Coordinates of C-alpha atoms and ligand atoms in Angstrom, one line a residue:
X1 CA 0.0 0.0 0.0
X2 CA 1.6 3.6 -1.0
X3 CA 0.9 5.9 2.4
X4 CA -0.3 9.5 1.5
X5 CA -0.6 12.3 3.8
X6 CA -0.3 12.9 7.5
X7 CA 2.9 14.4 7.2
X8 CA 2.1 16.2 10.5
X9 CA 1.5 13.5 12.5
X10 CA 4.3 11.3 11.0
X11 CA 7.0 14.7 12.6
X12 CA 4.9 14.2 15.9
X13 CA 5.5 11.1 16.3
X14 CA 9.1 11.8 15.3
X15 CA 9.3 14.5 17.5
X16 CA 8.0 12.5 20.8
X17 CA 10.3 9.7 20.1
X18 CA 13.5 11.7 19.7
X19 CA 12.1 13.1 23.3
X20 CA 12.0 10.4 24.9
X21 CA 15.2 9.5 24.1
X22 CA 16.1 12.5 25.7
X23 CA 14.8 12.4 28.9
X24 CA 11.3 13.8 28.4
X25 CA 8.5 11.0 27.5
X26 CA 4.7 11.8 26.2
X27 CA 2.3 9.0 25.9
X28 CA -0.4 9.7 22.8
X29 CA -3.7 8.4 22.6
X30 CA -4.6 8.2 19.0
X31 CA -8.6 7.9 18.6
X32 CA -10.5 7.6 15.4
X33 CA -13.6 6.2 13.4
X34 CA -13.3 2.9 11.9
X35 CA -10.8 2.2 8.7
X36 CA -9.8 6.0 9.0
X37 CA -6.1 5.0 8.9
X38 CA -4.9 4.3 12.9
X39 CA -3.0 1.3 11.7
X40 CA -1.9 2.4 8.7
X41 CA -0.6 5.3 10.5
X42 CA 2.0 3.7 13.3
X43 CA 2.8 1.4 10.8
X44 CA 3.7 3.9 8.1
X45 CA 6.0 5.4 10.9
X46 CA 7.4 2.3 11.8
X47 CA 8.4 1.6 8.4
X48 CA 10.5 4.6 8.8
X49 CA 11.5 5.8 11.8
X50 CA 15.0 4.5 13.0
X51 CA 17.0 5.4 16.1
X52 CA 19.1 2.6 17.6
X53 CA 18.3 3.9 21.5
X54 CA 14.9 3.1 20.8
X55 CA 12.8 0.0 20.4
X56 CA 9.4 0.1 19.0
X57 CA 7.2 -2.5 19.5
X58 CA 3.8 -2.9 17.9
X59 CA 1.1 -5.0 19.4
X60 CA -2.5 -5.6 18.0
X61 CA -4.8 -6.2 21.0
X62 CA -6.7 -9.2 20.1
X63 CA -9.5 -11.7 22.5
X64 CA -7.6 -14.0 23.2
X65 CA -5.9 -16.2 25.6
X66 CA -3.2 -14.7 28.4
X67 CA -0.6 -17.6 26.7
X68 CA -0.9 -16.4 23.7
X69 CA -1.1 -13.0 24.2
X70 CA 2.5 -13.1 26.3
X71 CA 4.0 -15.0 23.6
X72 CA 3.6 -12.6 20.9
X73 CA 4.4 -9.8 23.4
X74 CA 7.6 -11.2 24.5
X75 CA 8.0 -12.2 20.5
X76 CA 7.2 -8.8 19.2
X77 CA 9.7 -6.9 21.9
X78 CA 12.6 -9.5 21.3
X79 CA 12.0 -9.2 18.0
X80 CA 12.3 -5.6 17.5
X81 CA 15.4 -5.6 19.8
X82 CA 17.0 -7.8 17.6
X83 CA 16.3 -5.8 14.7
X84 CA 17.4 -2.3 16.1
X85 CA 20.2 -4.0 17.2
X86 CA 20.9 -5.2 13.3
X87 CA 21.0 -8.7 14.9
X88 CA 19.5 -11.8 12.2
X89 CA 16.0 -12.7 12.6
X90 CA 13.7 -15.2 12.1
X91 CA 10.3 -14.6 13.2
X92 CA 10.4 -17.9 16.1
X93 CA 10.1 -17.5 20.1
X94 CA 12.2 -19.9 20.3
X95 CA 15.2 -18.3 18.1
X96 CA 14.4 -15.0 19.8
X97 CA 14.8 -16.4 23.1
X98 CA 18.1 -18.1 22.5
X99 CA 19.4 -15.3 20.6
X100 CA 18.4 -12.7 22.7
X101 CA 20.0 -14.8 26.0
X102 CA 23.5 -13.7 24.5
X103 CA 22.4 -9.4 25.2
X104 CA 20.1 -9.3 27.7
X105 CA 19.9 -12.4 29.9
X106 CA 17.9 -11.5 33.0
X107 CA 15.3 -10.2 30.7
X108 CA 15.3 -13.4 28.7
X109 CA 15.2 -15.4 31.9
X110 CA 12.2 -13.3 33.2
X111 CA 10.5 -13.4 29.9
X112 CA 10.9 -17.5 30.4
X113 CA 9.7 -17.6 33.8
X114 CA 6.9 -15.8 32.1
X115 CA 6.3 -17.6 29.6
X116 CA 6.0 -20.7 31.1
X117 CA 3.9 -19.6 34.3
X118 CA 1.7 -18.4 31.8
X119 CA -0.9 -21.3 31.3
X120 CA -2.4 -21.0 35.0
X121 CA -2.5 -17.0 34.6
X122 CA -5.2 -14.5 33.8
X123 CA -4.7 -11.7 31.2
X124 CA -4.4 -9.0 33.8
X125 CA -1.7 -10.3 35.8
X126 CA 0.3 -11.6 32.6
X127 CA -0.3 -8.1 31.5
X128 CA 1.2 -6.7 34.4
X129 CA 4.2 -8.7 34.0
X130 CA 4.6 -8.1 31.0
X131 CA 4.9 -4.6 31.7
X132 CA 7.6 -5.4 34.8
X133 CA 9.5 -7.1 31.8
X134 CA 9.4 -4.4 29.5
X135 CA 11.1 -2.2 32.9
X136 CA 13.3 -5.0 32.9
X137 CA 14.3 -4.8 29.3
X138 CA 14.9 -0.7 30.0
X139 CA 17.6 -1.2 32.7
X140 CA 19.6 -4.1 31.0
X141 CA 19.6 -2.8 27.4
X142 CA 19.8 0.6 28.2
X143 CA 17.4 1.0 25.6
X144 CA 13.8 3.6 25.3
X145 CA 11.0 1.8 24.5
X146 CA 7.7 2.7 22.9
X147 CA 4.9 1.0 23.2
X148 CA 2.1 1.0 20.4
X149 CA -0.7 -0.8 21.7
X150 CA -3.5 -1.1 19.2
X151 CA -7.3 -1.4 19.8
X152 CA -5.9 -0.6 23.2
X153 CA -10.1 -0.9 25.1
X154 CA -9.7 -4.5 24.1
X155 CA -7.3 -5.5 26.7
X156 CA -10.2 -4.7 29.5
X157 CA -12.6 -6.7 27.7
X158 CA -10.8 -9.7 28.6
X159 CA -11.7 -10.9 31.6
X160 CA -10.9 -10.2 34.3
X161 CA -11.3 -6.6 33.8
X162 CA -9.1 -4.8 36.5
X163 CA -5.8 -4.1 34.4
X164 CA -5.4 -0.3 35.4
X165 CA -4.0 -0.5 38.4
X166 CA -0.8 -2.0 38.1
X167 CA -0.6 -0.1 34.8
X168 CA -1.3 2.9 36.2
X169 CA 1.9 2.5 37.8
X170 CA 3.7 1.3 35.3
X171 CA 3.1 4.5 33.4
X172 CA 4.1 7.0 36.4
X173 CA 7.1 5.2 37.5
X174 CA 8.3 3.9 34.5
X175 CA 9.3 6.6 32.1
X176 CA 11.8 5.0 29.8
X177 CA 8.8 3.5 28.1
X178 CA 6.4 5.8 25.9
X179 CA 3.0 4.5 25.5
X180 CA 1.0 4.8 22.1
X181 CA -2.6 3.7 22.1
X182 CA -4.9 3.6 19.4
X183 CA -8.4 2.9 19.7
X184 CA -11.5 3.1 17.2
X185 CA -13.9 2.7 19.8
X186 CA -13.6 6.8 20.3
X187 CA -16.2 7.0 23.7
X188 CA -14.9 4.2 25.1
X189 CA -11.4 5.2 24.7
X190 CA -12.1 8.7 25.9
X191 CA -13.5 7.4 29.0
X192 CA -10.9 5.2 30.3
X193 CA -8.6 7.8 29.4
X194 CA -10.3 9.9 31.9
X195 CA -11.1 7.8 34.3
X196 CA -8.9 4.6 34.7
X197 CA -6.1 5.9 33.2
X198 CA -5.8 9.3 34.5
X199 CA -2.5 9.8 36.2
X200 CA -0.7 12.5 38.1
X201 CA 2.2 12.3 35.7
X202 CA 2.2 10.5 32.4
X203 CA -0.9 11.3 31.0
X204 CA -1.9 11.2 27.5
X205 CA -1.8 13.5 24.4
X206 CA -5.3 13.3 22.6
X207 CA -5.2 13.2 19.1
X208 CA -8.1 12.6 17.1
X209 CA -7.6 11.5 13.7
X210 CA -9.5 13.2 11.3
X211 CA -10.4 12.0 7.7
X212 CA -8.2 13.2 4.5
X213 CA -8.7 17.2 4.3
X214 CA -10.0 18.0 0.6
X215 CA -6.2 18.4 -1.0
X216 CA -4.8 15.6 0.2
X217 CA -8.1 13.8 -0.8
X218 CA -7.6 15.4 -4.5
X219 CA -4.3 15.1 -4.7
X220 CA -4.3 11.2 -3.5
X221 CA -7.5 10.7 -6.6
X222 CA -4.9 12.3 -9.3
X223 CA -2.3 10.4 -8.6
X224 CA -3.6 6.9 -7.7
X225 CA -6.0 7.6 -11.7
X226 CA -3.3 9.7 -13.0
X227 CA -3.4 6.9 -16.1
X228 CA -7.1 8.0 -16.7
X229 CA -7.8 11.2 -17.9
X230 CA -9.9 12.3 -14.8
X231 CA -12.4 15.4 -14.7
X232 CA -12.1 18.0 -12.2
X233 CA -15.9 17.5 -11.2
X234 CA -15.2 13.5 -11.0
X235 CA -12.4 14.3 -8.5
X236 CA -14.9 16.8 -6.4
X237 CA -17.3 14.1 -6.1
X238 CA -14.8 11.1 -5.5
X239 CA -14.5 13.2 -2.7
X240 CA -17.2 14.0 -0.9
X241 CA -18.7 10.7 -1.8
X242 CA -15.7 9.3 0.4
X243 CA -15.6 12.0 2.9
X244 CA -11.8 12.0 2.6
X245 CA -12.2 8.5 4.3
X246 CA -8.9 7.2 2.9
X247 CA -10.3 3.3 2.9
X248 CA -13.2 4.7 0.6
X249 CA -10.8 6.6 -1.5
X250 CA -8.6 3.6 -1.9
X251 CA -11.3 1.2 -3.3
X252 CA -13.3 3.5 -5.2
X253 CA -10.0 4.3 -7.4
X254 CA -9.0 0.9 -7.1
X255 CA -12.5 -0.2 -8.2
X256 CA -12.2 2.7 -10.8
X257 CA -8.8 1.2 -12.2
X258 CA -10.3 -2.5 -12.8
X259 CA -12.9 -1.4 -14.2
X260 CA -10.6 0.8 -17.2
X261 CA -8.5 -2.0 -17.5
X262 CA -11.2 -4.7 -17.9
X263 CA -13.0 -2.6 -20.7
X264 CA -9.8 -1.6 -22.8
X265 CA -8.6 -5.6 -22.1
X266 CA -12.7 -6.0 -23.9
X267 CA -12.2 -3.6 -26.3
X268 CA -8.5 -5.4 -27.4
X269 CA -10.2 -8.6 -27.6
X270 CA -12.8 -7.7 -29.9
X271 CA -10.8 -5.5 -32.5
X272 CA -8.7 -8.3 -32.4
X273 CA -11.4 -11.2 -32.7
X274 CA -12.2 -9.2 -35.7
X275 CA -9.1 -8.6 -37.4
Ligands
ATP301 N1 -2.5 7.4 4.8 C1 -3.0 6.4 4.0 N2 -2.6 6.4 2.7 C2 -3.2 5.4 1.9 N3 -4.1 4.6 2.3 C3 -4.6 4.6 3.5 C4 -4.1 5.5 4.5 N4 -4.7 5.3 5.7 C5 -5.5 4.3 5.5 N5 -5.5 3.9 4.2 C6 -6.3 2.8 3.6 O1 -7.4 2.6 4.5 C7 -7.4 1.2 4.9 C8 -7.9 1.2 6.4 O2 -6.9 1.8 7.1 P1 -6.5 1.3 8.6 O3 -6.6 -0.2 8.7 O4 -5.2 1.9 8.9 O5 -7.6 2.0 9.5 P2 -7.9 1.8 11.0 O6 -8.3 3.2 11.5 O7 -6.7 1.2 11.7 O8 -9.1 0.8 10.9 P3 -9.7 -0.1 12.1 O9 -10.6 0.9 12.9 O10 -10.5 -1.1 11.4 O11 -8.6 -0.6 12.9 C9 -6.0 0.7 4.7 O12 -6.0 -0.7 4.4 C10 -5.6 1.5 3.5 O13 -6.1 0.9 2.3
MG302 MG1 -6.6 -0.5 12.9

């Protein structure tokens, strides 16, 4: 997928990751509607953003079981150490464990003792040690983390519910680690937000993420049918059909496309049936 727009998001999120590196850490919250680009956002920025004193780590909040929720966890932070540390990869817990023994090994050991704990556990006390781990993982590498957590409301839906308090604290003492949540459910978000995960110091920058303003909604039309010869009025309305919803705008161009190319492949094979 070629990204388009949200150039000043992409510098924010630059800008509070270079931060945090430097002593000073600001946790986002970004809300929006459904398929408005959240996702496509962080991992846009992921794609791109580079700094070796900093580990990203991406994690789609799923229902599911606490084993396998601490597995890809533990899988997705080892991972990404690896990788900012230029180490080889393959994409195995097991591999990442044994490799990872060599750089950090009380953090491997932890994330073992995890691991395999983790059958009698509920989701909000793995949770919590995950979060000790990722602590863990600050003081041995020496490395800033930041922690995208996407569809964020989901990890209170799986019960049991109470997983604010020991994250609360997490987030206040813990400041090597810079939180990212994303969330379409935007009321629900909002209120634990204000409510559960209000803190005295850590709290969260709001950002709402809006759909494609009208010129980066034009200007995405023209160049994803810049093969067609495409009218002016047929742009305005691509656009306000789609409310600069960039999902809409992908598959009405996409569904525009096909269709050209099925009719001129039509039109070949008839002049040519009847030459
Ligand atoms: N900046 C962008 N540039 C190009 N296409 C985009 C962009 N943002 C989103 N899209 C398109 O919209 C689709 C939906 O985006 P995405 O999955 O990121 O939305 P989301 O807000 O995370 O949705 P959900 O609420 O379902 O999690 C993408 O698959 C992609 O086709
Ligand atoms: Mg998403």
């Amino acid at each position: 997928m070629e990204f388009y727009g949200r150039q000043d998001l992409l510098e924010l999120l630059n800008k509070r990751s270079d931060a945090l590196s430097k002593g000073y850490r600001q946790n986002m919250a970004i809300i929006g509607a459904e398929l408005i680009g959240k996702t496509s956002l962080l991992k846009h920025w992921l794609s791109k953003y580079c700094d070796t004193r900093v580990v990203t780590v991406y994690i789609e909040i799923r229902h599911e079981e606490a084993n396998s929720f601490g597995e890809r966890f533990v899988g997705n932070l080892f991972f990404s150490f690896l990788k900012n540390s230029h180490n080889g990869l393959k994409d195995d817990i097991v591999f990442l464990l044994e490799r990872c023994a060599k750089y950090i090994p009380k953090t491997t050991a932890f994330a073992r003792k995890i691991l395999s704990e983790r059958y009698a556990r509920r989701t909000d006390v793995v949770f919590a040690k995950l979060l000790e781990l990722v602590e863990q993982f600050n003081v041995e590498s020496g490395k800033f983390c930041v922690l995208i957590l996407d569809e964020f409301h989901l990890l209170a839906q799986m019960p049991p519910k109470d997983i604010y308090a020991s994250w609360r604290k997490h987030i206040m003492l813990n400041k090597n680690t810079m939180y990212i949540l994303l969330s379409s459910k935007k009321e629900l978000a909002r209120k634990i937000l204000a409510e559960d995960l209000a803190l005295l110091f850590g709290n969260f920058e709001k950002i709402d993420l809006q759909p494609f303003d009208n010129k980066t909604s034009s200007a995405f039309i023209r160049d994803k049918l810049k093969s067609l010869s495409v009218s002016e009025q047929i742009i305005a309305f691509i656009v306000n059909f789609s409310s600069g919803k960039p999902f809409y705008l992908n598959a009405i161009c996409d569904a525009l496309m096909n269709y050209h190319l099925k009719s001129a492949r039509e039109a070949n094979l008839t002049f040519d049936f009847f030459v």
